[in-house]
PDB file of C-alpha atoms in Angstrom:
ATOM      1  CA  UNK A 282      -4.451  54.570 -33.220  1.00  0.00           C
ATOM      2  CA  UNK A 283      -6.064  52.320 -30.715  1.00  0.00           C
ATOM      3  CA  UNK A 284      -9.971  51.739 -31.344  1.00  0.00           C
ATOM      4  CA  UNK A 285     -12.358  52.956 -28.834  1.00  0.00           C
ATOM      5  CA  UNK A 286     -14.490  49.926 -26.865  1.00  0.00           C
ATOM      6  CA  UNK A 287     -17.556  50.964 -28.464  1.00  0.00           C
ATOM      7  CA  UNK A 288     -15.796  51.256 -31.868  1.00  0.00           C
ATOM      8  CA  UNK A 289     -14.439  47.375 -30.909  1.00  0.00           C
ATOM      9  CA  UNK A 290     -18.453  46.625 -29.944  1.00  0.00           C
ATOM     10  CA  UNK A 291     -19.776  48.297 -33.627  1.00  0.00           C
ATOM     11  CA  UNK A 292     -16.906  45.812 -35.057  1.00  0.00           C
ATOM     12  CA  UNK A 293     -18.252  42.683 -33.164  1.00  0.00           C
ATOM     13  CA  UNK A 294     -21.705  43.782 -34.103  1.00  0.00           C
ATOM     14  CA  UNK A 295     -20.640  44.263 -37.715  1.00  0.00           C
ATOM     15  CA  UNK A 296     -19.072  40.742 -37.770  1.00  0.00           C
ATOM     16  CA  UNK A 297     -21.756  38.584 -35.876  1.00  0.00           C
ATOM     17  CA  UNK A 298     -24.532  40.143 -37.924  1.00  0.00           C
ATOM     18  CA  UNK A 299     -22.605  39.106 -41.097  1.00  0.00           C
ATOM     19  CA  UNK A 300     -22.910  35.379 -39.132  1.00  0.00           C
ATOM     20  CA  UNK A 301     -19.679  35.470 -37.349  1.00  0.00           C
ATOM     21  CA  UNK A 302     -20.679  33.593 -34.034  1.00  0.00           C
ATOM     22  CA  UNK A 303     -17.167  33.839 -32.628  1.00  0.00           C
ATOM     23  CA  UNK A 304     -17.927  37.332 -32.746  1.00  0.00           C
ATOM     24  CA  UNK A 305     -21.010  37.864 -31.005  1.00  0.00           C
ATOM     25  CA  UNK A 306     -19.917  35.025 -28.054  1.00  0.00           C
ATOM     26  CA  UNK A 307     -16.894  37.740 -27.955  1.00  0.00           C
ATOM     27  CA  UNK A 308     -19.742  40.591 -28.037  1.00  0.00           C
ATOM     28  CA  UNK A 309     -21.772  38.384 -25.418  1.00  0.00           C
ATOM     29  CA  UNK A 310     -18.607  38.243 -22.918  1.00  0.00           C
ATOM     30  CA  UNK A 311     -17.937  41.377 -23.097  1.00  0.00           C
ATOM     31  CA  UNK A 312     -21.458  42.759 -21.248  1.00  0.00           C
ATOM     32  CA  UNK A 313     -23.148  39.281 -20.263  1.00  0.00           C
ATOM     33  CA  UNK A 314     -21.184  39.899 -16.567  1.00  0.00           C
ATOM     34  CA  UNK A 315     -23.078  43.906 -16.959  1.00  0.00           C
ATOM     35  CA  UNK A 316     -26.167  42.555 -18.331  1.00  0.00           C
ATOM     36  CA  UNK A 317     -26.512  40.348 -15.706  1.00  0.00           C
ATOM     37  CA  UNK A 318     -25.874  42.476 -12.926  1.00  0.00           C
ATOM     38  CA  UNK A 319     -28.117  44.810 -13.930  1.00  0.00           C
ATOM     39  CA  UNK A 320     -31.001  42.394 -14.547  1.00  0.00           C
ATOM     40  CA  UNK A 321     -30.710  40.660 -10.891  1.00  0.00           C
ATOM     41  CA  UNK A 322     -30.869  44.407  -9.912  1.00  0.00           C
ATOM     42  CA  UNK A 323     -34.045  44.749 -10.960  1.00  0.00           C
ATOM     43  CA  UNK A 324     -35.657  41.273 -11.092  1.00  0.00           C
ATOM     44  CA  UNK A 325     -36.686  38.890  -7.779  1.00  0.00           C
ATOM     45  CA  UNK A 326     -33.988  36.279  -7.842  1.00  0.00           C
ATOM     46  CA  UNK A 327     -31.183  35.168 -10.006  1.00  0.00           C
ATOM     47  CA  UNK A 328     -32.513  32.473 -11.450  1.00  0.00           C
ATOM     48  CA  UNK A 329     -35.508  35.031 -13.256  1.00  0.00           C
ATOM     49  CA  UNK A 330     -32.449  37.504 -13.860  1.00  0.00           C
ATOM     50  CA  UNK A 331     -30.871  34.444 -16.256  1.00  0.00           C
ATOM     51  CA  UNK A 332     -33.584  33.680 -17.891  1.00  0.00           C
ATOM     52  CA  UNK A 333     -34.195  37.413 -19.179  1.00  0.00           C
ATOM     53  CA  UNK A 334     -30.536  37.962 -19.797  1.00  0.00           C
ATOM     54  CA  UNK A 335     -30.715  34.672 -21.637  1.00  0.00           C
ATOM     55  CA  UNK A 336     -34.091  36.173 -23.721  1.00  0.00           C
ATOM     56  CA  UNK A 337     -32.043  39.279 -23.659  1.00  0.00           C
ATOM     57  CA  UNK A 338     -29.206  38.206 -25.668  1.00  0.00           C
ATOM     58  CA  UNK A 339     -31.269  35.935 -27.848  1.00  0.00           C
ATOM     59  CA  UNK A 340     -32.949  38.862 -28.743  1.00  0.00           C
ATOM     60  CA  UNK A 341     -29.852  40.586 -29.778  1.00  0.00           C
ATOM     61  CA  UNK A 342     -29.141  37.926 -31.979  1.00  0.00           C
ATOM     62  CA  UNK A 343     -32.415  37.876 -33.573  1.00  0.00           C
ATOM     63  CA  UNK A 344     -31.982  42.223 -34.313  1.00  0.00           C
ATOM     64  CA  UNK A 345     -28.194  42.112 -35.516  1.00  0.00           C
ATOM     65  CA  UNK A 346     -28.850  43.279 -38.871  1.00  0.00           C
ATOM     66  CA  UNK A 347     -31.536  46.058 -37.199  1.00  0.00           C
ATOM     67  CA  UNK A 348     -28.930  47.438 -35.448  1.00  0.00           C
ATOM     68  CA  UNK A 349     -29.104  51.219 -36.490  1.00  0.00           C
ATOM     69  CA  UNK A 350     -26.340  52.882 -34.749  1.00  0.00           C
ATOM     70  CA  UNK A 351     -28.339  55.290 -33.527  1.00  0.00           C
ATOM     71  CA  UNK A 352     -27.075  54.235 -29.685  1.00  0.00           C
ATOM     72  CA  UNK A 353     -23.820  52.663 -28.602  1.00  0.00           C
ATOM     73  CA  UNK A 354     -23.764  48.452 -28.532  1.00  0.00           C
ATOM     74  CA  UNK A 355     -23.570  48.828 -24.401  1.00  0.00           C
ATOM     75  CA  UNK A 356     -27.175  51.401 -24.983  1.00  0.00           C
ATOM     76  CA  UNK A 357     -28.619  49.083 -27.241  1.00  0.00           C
ATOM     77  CA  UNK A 358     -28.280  45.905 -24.829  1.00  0.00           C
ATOM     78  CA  UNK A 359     -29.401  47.565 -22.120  1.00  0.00           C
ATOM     79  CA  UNK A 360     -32.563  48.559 -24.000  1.00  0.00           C
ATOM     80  CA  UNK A 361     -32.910  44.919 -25.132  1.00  0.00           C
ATOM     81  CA  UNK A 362     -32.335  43.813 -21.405  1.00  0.00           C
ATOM     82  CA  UNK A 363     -34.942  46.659 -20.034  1.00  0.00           C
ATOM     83  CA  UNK A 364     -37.974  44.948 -22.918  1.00  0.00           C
ATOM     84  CA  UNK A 365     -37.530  41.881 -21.782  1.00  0.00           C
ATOM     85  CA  UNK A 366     -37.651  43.038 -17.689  1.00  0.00           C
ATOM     86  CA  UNK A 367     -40.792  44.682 -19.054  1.00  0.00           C
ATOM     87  CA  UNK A 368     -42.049  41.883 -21.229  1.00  0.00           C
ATOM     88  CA  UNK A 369     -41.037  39.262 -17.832  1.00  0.00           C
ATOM     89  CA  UNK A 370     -42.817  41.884 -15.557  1.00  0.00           C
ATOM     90  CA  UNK A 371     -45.868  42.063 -17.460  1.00  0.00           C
ATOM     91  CA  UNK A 372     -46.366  38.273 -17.957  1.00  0.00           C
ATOM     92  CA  UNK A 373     -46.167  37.657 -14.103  1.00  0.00           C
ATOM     93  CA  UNK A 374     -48.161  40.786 -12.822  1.00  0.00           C
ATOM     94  CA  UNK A 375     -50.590  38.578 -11.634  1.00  0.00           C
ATOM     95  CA  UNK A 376     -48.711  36.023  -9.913  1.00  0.00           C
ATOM     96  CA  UNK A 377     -47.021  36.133  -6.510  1.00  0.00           C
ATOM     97  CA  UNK A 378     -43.284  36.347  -6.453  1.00  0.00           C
ATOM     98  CA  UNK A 379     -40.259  35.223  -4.157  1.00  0.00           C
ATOM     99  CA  UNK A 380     -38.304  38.800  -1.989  1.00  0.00           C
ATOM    100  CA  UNK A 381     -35.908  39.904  -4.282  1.00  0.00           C
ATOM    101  CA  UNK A 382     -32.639  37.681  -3.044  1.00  0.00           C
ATOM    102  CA  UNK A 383     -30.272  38.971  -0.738  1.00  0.00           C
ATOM    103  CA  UNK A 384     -27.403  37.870  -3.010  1.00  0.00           C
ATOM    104  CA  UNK A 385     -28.268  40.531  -5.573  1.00  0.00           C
ATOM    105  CA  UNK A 386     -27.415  43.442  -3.318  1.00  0.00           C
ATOM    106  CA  UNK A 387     -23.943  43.108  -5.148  1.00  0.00           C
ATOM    107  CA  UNK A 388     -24.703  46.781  -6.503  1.00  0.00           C
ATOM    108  CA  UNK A 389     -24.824  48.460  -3.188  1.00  0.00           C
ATOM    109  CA  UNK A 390     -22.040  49.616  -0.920  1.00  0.00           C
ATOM    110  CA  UNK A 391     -20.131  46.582   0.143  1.00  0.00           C
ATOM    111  CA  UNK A 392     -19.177  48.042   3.510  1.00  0.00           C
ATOM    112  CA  UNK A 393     -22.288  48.735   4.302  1.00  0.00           C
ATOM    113  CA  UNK A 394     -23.867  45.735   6.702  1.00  0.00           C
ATOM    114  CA  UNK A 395     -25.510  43.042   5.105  1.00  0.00           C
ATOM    115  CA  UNK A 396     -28.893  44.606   7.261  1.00  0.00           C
ATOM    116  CA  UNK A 397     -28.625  47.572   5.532  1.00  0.00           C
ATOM    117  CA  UNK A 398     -28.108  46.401   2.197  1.00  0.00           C
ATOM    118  CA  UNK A 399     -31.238  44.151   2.392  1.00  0.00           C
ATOM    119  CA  UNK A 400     -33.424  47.340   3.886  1.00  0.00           C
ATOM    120  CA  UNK A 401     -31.652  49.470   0.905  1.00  0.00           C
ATOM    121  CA  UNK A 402     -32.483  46.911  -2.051  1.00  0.00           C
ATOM    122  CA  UNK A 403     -36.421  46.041  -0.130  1.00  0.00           C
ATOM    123  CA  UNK A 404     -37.026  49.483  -0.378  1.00  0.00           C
ATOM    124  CA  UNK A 405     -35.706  49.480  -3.813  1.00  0.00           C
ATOM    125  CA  UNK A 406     -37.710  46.555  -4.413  1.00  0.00           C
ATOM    126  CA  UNK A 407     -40.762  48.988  -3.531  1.00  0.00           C
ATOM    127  CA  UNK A 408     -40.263  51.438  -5.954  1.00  0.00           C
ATOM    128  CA  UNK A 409     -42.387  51.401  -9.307  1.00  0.00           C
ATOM    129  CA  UNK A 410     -40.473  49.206 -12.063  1.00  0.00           C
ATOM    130  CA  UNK A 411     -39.496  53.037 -14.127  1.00  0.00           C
ATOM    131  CA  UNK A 412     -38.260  54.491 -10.585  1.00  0.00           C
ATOM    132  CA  UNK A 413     -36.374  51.008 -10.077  1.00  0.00           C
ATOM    133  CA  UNK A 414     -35.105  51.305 -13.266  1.00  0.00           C
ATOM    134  CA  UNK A 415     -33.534  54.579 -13.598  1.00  0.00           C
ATOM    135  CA  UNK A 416     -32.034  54.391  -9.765  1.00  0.00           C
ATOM    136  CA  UNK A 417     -30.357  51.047 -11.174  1.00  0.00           C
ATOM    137  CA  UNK A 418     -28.810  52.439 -14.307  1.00  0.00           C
ATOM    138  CA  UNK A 419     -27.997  55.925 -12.867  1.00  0.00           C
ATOM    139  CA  UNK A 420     -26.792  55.132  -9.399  1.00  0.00           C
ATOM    140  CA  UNK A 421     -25.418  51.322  -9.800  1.00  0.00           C
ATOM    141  CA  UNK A 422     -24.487  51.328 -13.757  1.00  0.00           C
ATOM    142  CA  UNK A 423     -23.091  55.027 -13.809  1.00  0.00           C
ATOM    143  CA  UNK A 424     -24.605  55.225 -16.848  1.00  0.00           C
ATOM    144  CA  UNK A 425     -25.505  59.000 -17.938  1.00  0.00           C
ATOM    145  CA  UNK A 426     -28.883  60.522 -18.667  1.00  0.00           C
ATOM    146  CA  UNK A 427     -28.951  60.338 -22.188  1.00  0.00           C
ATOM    147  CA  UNK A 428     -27.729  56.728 -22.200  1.00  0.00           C
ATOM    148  CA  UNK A 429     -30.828  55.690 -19.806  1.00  0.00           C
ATOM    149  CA  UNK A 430     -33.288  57.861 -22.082  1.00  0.00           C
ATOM    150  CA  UNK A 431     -31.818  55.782 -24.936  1.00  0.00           C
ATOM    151  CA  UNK A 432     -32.233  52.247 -23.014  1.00  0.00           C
ATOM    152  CA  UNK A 433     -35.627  52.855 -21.531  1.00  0.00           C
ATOM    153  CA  UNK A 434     -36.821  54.544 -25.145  1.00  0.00           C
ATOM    154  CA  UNK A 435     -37.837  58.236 -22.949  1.00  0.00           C
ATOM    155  CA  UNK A 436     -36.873  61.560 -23.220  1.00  0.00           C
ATOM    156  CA  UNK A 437     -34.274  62.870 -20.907  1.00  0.00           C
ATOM    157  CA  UNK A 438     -36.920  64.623 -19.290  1.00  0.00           C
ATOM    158  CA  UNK A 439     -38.837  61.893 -18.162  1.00  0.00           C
ATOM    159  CA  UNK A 440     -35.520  60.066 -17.335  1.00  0.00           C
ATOM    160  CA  UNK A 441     -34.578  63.484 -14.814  1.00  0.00           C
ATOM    161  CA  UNK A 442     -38.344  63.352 -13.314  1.00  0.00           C
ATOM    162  CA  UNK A 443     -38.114  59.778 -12.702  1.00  0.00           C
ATOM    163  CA  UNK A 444     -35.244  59.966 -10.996  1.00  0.00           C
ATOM    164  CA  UNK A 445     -35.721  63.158  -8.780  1.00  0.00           C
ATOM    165  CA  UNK A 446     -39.025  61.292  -8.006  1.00  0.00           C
ATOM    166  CA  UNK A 447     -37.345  57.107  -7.122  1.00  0.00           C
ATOM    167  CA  UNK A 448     -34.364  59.436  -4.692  1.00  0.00           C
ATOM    168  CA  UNK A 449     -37.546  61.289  -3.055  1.00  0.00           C
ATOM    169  CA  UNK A 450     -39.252  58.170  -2.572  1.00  0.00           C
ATOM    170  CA  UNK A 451     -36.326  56.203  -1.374  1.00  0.00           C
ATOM    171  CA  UNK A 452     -35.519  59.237   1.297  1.00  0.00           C
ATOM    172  CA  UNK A 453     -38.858  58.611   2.971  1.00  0.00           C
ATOM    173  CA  UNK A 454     -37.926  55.028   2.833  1.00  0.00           C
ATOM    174  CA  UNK A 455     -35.122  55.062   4.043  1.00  0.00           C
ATOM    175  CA  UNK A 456     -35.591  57.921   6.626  1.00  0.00           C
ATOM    176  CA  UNK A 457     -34.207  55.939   9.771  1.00  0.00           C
ATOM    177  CA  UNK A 458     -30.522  55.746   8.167  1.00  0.00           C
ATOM    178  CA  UNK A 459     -30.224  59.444   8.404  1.00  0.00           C
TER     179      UNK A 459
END
């Protein structure tokens, strides 16, 4: 019988926290490409979405043996990844930022025009960081609503509000597409 991804991920976790580094770099390819996607999502520019994937994963490291199973591997990243948006977020609240790069409108439909990609992602870019957060893991990482409850540390509730709230909010935005 052929093991499951996340049952090859709990093995990978299993074997790095037991200081296999073979198998976390294995662990690390396997959702750095995800990881990072998701982080230039929600961050300013690439260059800020490689530093927190790089705090991201060091992170990881540092909690192998606190892994708890209580979420899958792919979960559990993306909750490490989500802290350290947070934690990046909160130490530059106060300082001006660089637009959010065009490049990083990689999530959005690619046959869309590259105008309406950058009005989609600036008036993503305008949503809170929670309603930018759960439109990125819902809508660009598929990910379901339990997952995102898990990776942002909320209840589904808040993770269904949030959302019904971020499309709302990105209808009015967006109004002249329609």
């Amino acid at each position: 019988m052929e093991s499951s991804p996340s049952d090859s991920d709990l093995d990978l976790l299993k074997q790095s926290a037991a200081s296999d580094a073979a198998a976390f770099h294995q662990l690390v390819d396997r959702h750095a490409d995800r990881l990072f996607g998701l982080a230039v999502s929600l961050l300013p520019n690439r260059a800020d979405a490689e530093d927190v994937l790089q705090e991201t994963l060091a992170g990881a490291y540092r909690g192998l043996v606190r892994f708890e199973q209580r979420a899958s591997v792919k979960t559990w990243l993306t909750r490490i990844l989500i802290l350290q948006i947070a934690k990046w977020r909160r130490e530059r609240k106060n300082k001006r930022t660089e637009p959010i790069d065009p490049q990083a409108a990689s999530a959005v439909d690619h046959e869309a025009s590259a105008n309406s990609r950058m009005d989609v992602q600036a008036a993503m870019a305008k949503l809170s960081p929670e309603h930018q957060e759960v439109m990125v893991l819902r809508e660009f990482e598929q990910l379901s609503y339990e997952e995102i409850a898990g990776a942002l540390g909320v209840p589904r509730g808040t993770v269904e509000s949030r959302l019904f709230r971020a499309r709302a909010e990105l209808r009015v935005k967006l109004k002249a597409y329609r």
